[in-house]
Coordinates of C-alpha atoms and ligand atoms in Angstrom, one line a residue:
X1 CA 5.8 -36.6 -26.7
X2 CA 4.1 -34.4 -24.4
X3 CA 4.9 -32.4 -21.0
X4 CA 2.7 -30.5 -18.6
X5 CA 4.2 -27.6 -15.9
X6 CA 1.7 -25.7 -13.5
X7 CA 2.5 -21.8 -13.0
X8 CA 0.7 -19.1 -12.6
X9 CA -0.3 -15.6 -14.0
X10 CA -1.1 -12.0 -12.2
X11 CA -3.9 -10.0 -12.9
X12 CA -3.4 -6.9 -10.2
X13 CA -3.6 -8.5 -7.2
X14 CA -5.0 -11.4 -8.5
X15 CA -3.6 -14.5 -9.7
X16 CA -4.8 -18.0 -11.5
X17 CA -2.8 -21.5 -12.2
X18 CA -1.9 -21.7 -15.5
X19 CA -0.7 -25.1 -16.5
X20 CA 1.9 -25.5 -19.4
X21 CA 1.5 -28.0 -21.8
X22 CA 4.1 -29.1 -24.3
X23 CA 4.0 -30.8 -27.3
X24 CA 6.7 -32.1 -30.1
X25 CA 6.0 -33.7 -32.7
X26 CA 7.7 -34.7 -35.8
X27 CA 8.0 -31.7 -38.5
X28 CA 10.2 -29.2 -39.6
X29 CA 11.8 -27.1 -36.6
X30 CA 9.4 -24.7 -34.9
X31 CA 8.8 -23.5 -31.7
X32 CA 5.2 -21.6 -30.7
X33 CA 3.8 -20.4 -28.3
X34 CA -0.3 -20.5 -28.2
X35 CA -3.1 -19.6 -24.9
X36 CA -2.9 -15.5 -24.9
X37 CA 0.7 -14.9 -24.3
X38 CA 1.7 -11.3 -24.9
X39 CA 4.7 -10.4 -26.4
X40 CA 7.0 -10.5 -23.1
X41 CA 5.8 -14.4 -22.5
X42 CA 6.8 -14.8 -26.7
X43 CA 9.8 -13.5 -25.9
X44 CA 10.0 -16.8 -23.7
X45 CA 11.5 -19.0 -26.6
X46 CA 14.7 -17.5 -27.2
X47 CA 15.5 -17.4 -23.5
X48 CA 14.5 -20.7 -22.9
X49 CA 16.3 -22.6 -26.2
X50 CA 19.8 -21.2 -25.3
X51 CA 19.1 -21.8 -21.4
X52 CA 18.5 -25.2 -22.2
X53 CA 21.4 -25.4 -24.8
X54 CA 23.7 -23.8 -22.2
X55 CA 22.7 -25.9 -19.4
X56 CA 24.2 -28.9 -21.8
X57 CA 20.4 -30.1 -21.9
X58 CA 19.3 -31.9 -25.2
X59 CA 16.7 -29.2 -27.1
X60 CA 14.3 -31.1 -29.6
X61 CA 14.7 -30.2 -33.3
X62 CA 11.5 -30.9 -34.0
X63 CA 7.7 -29.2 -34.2
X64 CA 7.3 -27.7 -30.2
X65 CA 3.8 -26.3 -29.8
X66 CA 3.7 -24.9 -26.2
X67 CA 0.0 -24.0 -24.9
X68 CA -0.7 -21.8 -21.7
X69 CA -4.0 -23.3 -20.6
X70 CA -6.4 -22.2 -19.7
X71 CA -6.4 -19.9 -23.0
X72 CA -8.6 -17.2 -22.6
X73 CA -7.0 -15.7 -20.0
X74 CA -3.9 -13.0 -20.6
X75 CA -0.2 -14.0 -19.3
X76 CA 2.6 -11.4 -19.5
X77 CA 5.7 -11.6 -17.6
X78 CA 9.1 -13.5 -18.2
X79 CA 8.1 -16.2 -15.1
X80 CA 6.7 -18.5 -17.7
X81 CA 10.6 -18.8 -19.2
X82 CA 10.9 -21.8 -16.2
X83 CA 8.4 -24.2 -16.5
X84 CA 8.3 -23.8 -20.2
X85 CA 12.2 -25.3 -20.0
X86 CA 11.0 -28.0 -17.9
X87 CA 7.7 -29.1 -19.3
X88 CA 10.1 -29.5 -22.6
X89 CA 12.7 -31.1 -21.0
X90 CA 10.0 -33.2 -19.1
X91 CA 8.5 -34.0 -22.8
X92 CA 11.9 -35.4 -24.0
X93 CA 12.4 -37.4 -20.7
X94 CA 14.8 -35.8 -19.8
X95 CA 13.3 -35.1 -16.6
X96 CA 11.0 -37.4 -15.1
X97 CA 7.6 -36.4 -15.5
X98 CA 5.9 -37.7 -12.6
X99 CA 8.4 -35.9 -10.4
X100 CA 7.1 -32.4 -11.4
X101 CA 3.2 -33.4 -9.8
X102 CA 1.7 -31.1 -7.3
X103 CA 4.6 -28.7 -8.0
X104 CA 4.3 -25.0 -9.2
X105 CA 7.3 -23.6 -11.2
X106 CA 8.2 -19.9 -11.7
X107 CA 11.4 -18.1 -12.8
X108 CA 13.0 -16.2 -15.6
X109 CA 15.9 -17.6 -17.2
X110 CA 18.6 -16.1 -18.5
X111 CA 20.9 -17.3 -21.5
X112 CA 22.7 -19.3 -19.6
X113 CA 20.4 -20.9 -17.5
X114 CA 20.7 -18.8 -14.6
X115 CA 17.3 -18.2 -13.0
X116 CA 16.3 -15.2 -12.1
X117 CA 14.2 -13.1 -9.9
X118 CA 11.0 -12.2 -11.3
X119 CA 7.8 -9.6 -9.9
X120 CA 4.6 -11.3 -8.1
X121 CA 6.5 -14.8 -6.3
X122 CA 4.0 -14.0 -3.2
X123 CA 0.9 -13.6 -4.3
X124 CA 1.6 -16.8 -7.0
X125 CA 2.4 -18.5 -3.9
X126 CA -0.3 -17.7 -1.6
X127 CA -3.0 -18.3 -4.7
X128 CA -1.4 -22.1 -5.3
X129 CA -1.5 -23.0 -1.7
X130 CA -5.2 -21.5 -1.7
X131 CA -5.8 -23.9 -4.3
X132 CA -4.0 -26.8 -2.8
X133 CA -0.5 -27.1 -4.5
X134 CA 1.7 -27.1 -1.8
X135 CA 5.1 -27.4 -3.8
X136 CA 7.1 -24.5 -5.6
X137 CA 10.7 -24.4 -7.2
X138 CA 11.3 -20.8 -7.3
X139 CA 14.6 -18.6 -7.9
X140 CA 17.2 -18.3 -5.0
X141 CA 16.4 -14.4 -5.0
X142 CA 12.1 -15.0 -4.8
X143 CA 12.6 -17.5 -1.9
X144 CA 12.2 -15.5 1.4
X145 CA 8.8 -13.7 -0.1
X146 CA 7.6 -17.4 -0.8
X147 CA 8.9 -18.9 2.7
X148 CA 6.4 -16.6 5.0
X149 CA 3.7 -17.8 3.1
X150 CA 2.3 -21.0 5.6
X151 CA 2.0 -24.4 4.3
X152 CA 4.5 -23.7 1.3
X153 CA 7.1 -26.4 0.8
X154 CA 9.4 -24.1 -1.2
X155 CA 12.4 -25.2 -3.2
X156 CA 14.6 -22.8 -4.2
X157 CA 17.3 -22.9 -7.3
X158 CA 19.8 -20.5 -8.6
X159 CA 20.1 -22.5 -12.2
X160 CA 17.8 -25.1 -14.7
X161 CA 20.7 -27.2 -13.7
X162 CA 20.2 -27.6 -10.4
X163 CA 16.2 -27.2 -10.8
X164 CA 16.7 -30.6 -13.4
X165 CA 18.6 -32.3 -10.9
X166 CA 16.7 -32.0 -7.8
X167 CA 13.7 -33.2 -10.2
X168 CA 15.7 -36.1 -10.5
X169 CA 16.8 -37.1 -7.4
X170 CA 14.4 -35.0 -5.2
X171 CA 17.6 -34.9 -2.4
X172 CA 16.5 -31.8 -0.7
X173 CA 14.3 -30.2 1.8
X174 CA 12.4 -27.6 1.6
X175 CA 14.2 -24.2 2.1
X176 CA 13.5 -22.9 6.1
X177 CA 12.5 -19.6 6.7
X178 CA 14.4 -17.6 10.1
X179 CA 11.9 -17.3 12.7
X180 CA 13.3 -13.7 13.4
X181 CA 12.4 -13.3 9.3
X182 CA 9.4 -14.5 10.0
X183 CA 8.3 -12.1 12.8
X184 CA 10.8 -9.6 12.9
X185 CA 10.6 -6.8 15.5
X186 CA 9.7 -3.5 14.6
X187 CA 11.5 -0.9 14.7
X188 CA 10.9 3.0 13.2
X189 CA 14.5 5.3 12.8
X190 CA 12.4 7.5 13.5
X191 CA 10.5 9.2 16.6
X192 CA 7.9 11.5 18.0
X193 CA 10.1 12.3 20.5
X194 CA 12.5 13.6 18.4
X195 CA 10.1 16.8 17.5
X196 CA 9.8 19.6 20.2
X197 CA 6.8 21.6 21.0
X198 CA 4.2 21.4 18.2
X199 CA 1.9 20.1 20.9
X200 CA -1.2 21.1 19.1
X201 CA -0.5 19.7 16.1
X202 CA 0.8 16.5 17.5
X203 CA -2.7 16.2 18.8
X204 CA -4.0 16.3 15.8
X205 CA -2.2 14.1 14.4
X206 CA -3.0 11.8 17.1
X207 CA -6.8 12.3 17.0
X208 CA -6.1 11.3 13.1
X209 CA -4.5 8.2 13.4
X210 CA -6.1 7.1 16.3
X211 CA -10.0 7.3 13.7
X212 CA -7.8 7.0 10.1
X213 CA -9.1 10.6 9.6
X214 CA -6.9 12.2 6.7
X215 CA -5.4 15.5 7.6
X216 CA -3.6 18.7 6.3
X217 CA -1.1 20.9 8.0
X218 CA -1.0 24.7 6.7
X219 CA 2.3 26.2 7.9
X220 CA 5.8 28.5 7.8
X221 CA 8.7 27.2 6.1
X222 CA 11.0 24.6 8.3
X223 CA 8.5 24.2 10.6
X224 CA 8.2 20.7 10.7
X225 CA 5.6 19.4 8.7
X226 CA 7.6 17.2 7.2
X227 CA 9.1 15.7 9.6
X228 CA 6.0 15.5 11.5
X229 CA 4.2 13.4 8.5
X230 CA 7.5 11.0 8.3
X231 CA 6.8 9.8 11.9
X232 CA 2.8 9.1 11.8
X233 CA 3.4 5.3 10.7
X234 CA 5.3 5.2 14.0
X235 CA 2.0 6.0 16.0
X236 CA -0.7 3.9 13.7
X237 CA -1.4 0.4 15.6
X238 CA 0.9 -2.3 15.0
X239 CA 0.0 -4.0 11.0
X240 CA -1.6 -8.0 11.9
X241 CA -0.5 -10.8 10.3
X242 CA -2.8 -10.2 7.2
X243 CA -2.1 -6.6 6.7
X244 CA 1.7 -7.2 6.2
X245 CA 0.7 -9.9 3.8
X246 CA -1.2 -7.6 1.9
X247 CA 1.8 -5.1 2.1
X248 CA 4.1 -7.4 0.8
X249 CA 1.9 -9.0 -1.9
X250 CA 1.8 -5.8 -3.4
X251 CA 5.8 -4.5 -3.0
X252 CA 5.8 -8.2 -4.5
X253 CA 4.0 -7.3 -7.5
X254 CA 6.4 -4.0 -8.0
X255 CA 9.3 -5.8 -7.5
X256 CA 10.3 -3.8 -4.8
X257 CA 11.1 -6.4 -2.2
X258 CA 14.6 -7.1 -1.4
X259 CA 15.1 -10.8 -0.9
X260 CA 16.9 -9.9 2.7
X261 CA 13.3 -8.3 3.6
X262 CA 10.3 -11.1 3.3
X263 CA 7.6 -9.9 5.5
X264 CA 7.0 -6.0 5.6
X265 CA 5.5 -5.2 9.4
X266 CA 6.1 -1.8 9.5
X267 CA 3.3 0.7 8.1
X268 CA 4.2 1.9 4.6
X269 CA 5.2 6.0 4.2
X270 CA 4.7 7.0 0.6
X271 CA 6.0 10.6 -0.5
X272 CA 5.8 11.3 -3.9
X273 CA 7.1 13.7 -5.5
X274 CA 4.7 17.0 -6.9
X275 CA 5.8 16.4 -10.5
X276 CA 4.5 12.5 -10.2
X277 CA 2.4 11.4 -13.3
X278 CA -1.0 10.1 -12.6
X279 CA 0.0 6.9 -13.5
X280 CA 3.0 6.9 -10.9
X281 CA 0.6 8.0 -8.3
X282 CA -2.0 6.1 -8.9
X283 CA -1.0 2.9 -10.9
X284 CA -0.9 1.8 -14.5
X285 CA 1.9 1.1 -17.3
X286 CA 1.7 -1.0 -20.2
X287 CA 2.1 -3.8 -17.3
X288 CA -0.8 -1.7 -15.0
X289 CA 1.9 -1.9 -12.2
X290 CA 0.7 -0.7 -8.4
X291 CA 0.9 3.2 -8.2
X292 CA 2.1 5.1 -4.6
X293 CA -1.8 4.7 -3.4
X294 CA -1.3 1.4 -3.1
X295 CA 2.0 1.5 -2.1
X296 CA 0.9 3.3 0.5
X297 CA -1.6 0.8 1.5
X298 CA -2.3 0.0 5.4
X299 CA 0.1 3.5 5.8
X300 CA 0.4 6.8 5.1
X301 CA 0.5 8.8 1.7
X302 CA 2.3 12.1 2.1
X303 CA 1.5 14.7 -0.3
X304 CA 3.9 17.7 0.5
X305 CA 3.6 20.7 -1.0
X306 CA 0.2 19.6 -2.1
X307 CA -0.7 22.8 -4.1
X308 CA 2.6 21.9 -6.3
X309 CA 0.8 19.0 -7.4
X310 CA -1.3 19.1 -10.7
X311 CA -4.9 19.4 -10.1
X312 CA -6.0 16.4 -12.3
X313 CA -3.6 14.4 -10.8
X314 CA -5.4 15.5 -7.4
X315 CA -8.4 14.8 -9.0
X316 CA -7.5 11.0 -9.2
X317 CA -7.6 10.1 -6.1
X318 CA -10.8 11.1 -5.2
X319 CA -12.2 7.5 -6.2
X320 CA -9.6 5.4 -4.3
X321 CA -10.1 8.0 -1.1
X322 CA -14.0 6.4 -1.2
X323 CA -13.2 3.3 -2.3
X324 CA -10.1 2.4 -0.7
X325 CA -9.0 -0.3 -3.8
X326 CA -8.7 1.0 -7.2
X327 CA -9.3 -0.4 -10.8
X328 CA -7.4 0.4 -13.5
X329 CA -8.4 -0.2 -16.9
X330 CA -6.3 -0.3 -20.1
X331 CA -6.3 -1.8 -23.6
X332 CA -5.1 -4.6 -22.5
X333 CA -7.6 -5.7 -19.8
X334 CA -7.9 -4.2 -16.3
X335 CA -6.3 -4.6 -13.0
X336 CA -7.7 -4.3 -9.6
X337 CA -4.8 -3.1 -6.6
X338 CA -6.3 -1.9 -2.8
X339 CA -5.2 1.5 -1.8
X340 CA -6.4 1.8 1.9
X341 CA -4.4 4.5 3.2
X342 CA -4.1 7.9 5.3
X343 CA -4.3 11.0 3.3
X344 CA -1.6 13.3 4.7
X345 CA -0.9 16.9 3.1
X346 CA 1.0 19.7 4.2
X347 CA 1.5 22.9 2.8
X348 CA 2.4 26.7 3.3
X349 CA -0.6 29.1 4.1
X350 CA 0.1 31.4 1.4
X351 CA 2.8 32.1 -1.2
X352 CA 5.2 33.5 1.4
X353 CA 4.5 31.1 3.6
X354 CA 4.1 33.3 6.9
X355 CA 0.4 34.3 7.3
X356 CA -1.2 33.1 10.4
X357 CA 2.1 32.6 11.7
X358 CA 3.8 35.1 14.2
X359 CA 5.9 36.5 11.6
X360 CA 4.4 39.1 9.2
X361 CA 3.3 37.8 5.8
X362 CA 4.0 40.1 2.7
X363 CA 1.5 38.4 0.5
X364 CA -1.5 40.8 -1.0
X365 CA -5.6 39.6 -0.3
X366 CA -5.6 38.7 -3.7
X367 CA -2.0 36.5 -4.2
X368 CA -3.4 34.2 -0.9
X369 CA -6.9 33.8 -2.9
X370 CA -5.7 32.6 -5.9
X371 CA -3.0 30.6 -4.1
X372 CA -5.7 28.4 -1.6
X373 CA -8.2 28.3 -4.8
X374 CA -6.2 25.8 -6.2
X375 CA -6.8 23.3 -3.0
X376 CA -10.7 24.1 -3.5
X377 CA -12.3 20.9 -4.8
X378 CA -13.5 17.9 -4.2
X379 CA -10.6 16.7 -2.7
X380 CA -10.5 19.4 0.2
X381 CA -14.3 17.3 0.9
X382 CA -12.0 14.2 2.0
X383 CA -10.2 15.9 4.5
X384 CA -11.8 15.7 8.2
X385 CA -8.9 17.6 10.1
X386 CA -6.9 20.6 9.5
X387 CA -4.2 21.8 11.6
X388 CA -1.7 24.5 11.8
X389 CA 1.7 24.3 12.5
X390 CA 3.3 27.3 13.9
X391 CA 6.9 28.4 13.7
X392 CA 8.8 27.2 17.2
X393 CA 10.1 29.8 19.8
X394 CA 13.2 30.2 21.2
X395 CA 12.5 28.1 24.1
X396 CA 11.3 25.3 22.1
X397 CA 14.1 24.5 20.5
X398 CA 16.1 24.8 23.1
X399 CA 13.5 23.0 25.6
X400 CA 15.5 20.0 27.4
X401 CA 11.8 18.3 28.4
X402 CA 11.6 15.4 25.8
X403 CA 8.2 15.1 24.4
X404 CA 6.1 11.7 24.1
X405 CA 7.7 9.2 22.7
X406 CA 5.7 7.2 19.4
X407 CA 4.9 4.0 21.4
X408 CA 3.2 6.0 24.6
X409 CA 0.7 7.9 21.9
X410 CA 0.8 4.4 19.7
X411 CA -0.4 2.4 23.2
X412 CA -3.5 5.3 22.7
X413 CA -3.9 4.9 19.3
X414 CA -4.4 1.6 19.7
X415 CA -6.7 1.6 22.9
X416 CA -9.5 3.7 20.6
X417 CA -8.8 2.0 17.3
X418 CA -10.3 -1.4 19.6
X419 CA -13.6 0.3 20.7
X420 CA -13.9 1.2 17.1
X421 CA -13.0 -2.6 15.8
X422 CA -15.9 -3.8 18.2
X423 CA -18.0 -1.1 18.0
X424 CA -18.3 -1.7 14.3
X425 CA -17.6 -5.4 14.6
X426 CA -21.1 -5.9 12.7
X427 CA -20.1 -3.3 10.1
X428 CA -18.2 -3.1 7.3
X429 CA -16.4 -0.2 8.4
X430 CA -13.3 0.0 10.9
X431 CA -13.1 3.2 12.0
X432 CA -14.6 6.0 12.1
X433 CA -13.2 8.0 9.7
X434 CA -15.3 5.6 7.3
X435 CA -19.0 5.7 8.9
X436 CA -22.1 7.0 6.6
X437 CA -24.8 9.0 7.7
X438 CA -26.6 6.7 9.0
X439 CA -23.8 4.9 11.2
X440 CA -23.1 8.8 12.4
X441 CA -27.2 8.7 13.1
X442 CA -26.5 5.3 15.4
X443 CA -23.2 6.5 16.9
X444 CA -22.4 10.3 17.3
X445 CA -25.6 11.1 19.7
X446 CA -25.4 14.0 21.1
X447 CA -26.0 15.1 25.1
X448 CA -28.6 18.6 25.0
X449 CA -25.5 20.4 26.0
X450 CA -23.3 19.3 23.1
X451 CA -26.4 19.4 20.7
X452 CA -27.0 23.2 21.3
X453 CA -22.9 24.1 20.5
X454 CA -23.5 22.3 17.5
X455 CA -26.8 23.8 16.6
X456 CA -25.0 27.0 17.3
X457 CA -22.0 26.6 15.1
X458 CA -24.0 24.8 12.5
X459 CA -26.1 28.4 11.9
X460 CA -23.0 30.4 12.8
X461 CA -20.4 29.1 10.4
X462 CA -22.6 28.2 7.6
X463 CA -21.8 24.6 7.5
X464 CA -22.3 22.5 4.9
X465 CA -24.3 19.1 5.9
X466 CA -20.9 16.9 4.8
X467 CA -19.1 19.7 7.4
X468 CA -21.3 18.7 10.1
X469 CA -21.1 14.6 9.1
X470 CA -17.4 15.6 9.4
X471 CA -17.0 17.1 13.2
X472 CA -19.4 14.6 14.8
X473 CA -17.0 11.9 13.2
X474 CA -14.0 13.4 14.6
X475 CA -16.1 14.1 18.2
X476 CA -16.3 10.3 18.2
X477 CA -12.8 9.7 18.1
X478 CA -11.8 12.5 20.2
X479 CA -14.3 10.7 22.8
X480 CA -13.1 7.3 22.2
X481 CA -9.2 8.7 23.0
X482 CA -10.8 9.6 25.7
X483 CA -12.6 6.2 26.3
X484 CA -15.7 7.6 26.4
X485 CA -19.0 5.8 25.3
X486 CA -20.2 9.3 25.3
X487 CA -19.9 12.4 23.0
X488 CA -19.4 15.2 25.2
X489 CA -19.3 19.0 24.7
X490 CA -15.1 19.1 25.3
X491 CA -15.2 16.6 22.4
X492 CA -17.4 18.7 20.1
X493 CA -15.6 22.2 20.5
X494 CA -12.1 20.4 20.0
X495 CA -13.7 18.9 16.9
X496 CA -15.0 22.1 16.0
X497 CA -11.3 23.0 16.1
X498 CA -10.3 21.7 12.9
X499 CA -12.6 23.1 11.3
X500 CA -11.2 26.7 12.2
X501 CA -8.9 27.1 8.9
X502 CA -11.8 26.1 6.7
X503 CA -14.4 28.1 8.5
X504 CA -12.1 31.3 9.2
X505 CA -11.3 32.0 5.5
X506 CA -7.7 31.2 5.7
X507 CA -9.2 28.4 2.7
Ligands
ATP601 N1 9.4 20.9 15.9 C1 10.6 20.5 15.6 N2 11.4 19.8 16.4 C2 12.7 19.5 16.1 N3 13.3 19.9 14.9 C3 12.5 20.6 14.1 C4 11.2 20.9 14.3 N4 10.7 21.6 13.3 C5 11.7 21.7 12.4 N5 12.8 21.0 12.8 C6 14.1 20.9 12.1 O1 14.0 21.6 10.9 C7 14.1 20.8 9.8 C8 13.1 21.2 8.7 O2 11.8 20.8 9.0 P1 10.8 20.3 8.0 O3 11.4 20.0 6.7 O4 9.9 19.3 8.6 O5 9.9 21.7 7.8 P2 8.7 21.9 6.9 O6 7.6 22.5 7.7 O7 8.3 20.7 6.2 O8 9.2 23.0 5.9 P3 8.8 23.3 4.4 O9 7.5 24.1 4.4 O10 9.9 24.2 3.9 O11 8.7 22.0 3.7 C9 13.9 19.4 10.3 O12 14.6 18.5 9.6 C10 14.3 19.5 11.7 O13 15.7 19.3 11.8
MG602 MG1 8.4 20.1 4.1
ZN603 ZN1 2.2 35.4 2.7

């Protein structure tokens, strides 16, 4: 007697059809599982006998060989519990077995045959449609993440029992998505009007988003660097359809999507903590689970307090920064997650926090040395802007004038981040934060004018060749905000700008 499921497996972001055969024969009682199953998918057979037992099924008492084909691939995870019920229950006709064709099955089971919700239900879905299987039975609590994908005739169940009898009888329809789910508007609590004054740094903040330049803020205590960083998502362009996909595929694979939420629109903002683990920050586990990079992918990752963090956890992310996906490698194989995301970091200018600012700092020459030292590195070369944030007056705080609210500097954002999408449209870059040297060669030309300043500063400051790559990048998108074909002079000295902690020893 014999039974055949299809499901699927994850490998990072990755997935493959996996089909589930069953066999039983006579012989004394056993029950195995064979095709690269890890110990979690082993684990399988005692949920699955007692769901089926408790779901007043018939389980055989006979030789069950199950095979995960095909076999030299790995499978972990507790989603294989469902379709190994049903290809067994399918093998002792207890289900019909031409009723489970063109279908894809996932779920966890628990004792009693409840099904539960398990990690990865998107990108399994969105990987069987790819490949033609249209059809999934999927737990109650997966079924929004499954509904956005398009195509997908999904069929969702709360119990084997209910899983067996729609097999049976095949008296439903496929489970409807809300449109408002589907496309849900986007709004951010938060707002850039909410933060007063700031005005420079705002600006650089804009001039960041608007060319995906990362950025760090030097400044006091209670300043508002913080609450700056929480309200950049609100200014990046709005995600498209495929970004949020990719978004969600990966919450997905975390388990971190509540069934209420199925498509994420809104830009991730990832804040981990300065005593996170490299494997928290950038991914990995005995599962090699999605770290906060990629969390943070298509958004923002916030590192506050950066000099708090450990410098070989820094050191970590100096890979993904280039690469913008990142490969982990274990033992037990290697997974590969994309990390494209905005590098934001803020911290104070020295271990009082005051200098620069306009109240007095009681630090010694040597305590701000050491303390910068530490951001000295490699990193510090992925950083294109730096800005400071200055304790407000009086009259700031109590300024009545609202500032700009997020969507008037996102319609900007968005104006330059087009000229970039079609300036590079025969790239394979987006914005300008990414271009080599020799797209800078093809697209930072300089007037005579601007081409002396820079000359000038070049000899002056004692830039470094990656320094100078650096400024003509951010001239571009200061001229783009400005909608400029041109790189003018204004462009260059305001790029030269950010520079200014860098070059004037404050670093
Ligand atoms: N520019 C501002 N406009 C309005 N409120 C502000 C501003 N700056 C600070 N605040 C208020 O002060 C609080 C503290 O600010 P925030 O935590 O962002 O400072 P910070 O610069 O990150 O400080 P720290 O260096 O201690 O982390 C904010 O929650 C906000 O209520
Ligand atoms: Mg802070
Ligand atoms: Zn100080």
């Amino acid at each position: 007697m014999t039974g055949k499921v299809l499901t699927a497996t994850l490998n990072g972001i990755c997935c493959e059809l996996v089909s589930v055969e069953v066999d039983i024969s006579s012989g004394l009682p056993s029950f195995n599982i064979v095709g690269l199953a890890d110990t979690s998918v082993k684990e399988s057979k005692e949920r699955v006998k007692s769901a089926i037992i408790n779901s007043n099924f018939e389980f055989p008492i006979n030789k069950i060989t199950v095979n995960l084909s095909p076999a030299d691939i790995k499978k972990e995870g507790s989603l294989f519990d469902l379709p190994i019920a049903l290809a067994i229950l399918s093998a002792t006709s207890q289900i019909n077995h031409k009723s489970l064709k063109n279908f894809v099955a996932i779920g966890e089971l628990s004792l009693f045959g409840n099904l539960n919700k398990i990690r990865g239900a998107l990108p399994i879905t969105l990987n069987a449609v790819k490949n033609n299987i249209p059809n999934f039975i999927v737990p109650s609590s997966n079924c929004n993440e499954c509904a956005i994908v398009k195509k997908a005739k999904v069929f969702p169940f709360s119990t084997l029992k209910q899983v067996v009898h729609f097999l049976n009888f095949k008296d439903l329809l496929p489970y409807k998505i809300n449109k408002e789910d589907l496309n849900p508007s986007i709004k951010y609590e938060k707002d850039f009007s909410e933060i007063s004054g700031q005005e420079s740094c705002k600006r650089a903040i804009e001039v960041s988003s608007a060319g995906g330049h990362n950025l760090i803020m030097f400044g006091p205590p209670g300043c508002g660097k913080t609450m700056i960083a929480e309200r950049i998502p609100t200014i990046l362009p709005d995600l498209t359809y495929e970004e949020s996909l990719e978004v969600t595929e990966i919450y997905s694979i975390c388990g971190k999507l509540n069934n209420k939420i199925s498509l994420i629109n809104k830009r991730p903002f990832r804040s981990p903590h300065n005593t996170s683990s490299q494997i928290s920050l950038i991914g990995g586990g005995s599962k090699i689970l999605p770290g906060e990079i990629s969390l943070a992918h298509n958004g923002v990752l916030f590192l506050d307090e950066i000099l708090e963090f450990k410098r070989k956890v820094l050191e970590t992310l100096r890979l993904p920064l280039e690469d913008k996906c990142i490969k982990i490698s274990r033992y037990n194989g290697s997974s590969t997650y994309p990390c494209n995301f905005m590098l934001v970091a803020a911290l104070n200018p020295c271990p009082c926090g005051f200098y620069g600012s306009d109240k007095p700092c009681s630090c010694t020459a040597y305590e701000r040395k050491r303390y910068i030292k530490k951001l000295s590195g490699p990193l510090l070369d992925r950083i294109d802007i730096f800005t400071f944030v200055n304790s407000l007056s009086y009259d700031e705080i109590n300024s009545f004038n609202s500032s700009e609210s997020s969507s008037t500097i996102r319609d900007r954002v968005s104006r330059s981040r087009l000229i970039q999408n079609k300036r590079f449209k025969d790239e394979k870059i987006h914005t300008n934060s990414q271009m080599n040297r020799n797209h800078i060669k093809k697209y930072c030309a300089l007037n005579l004018k601007a081409s002396n300043l820079m000359e000038k500063a070049y000899n002056s400051l004692n830039l470094s060749a990656r320094a100078y790559g650096r400024i003509l990048k951010v001239a571009r998108t200061i001229a783009d905000l400005r909608g400029s074909n041109k790189i003018e002079e204004q462009d260059l000295i305001e790029s030269l700008q950010y520079r200014k902690f860098i070059n004037s020893k404050i670093i």
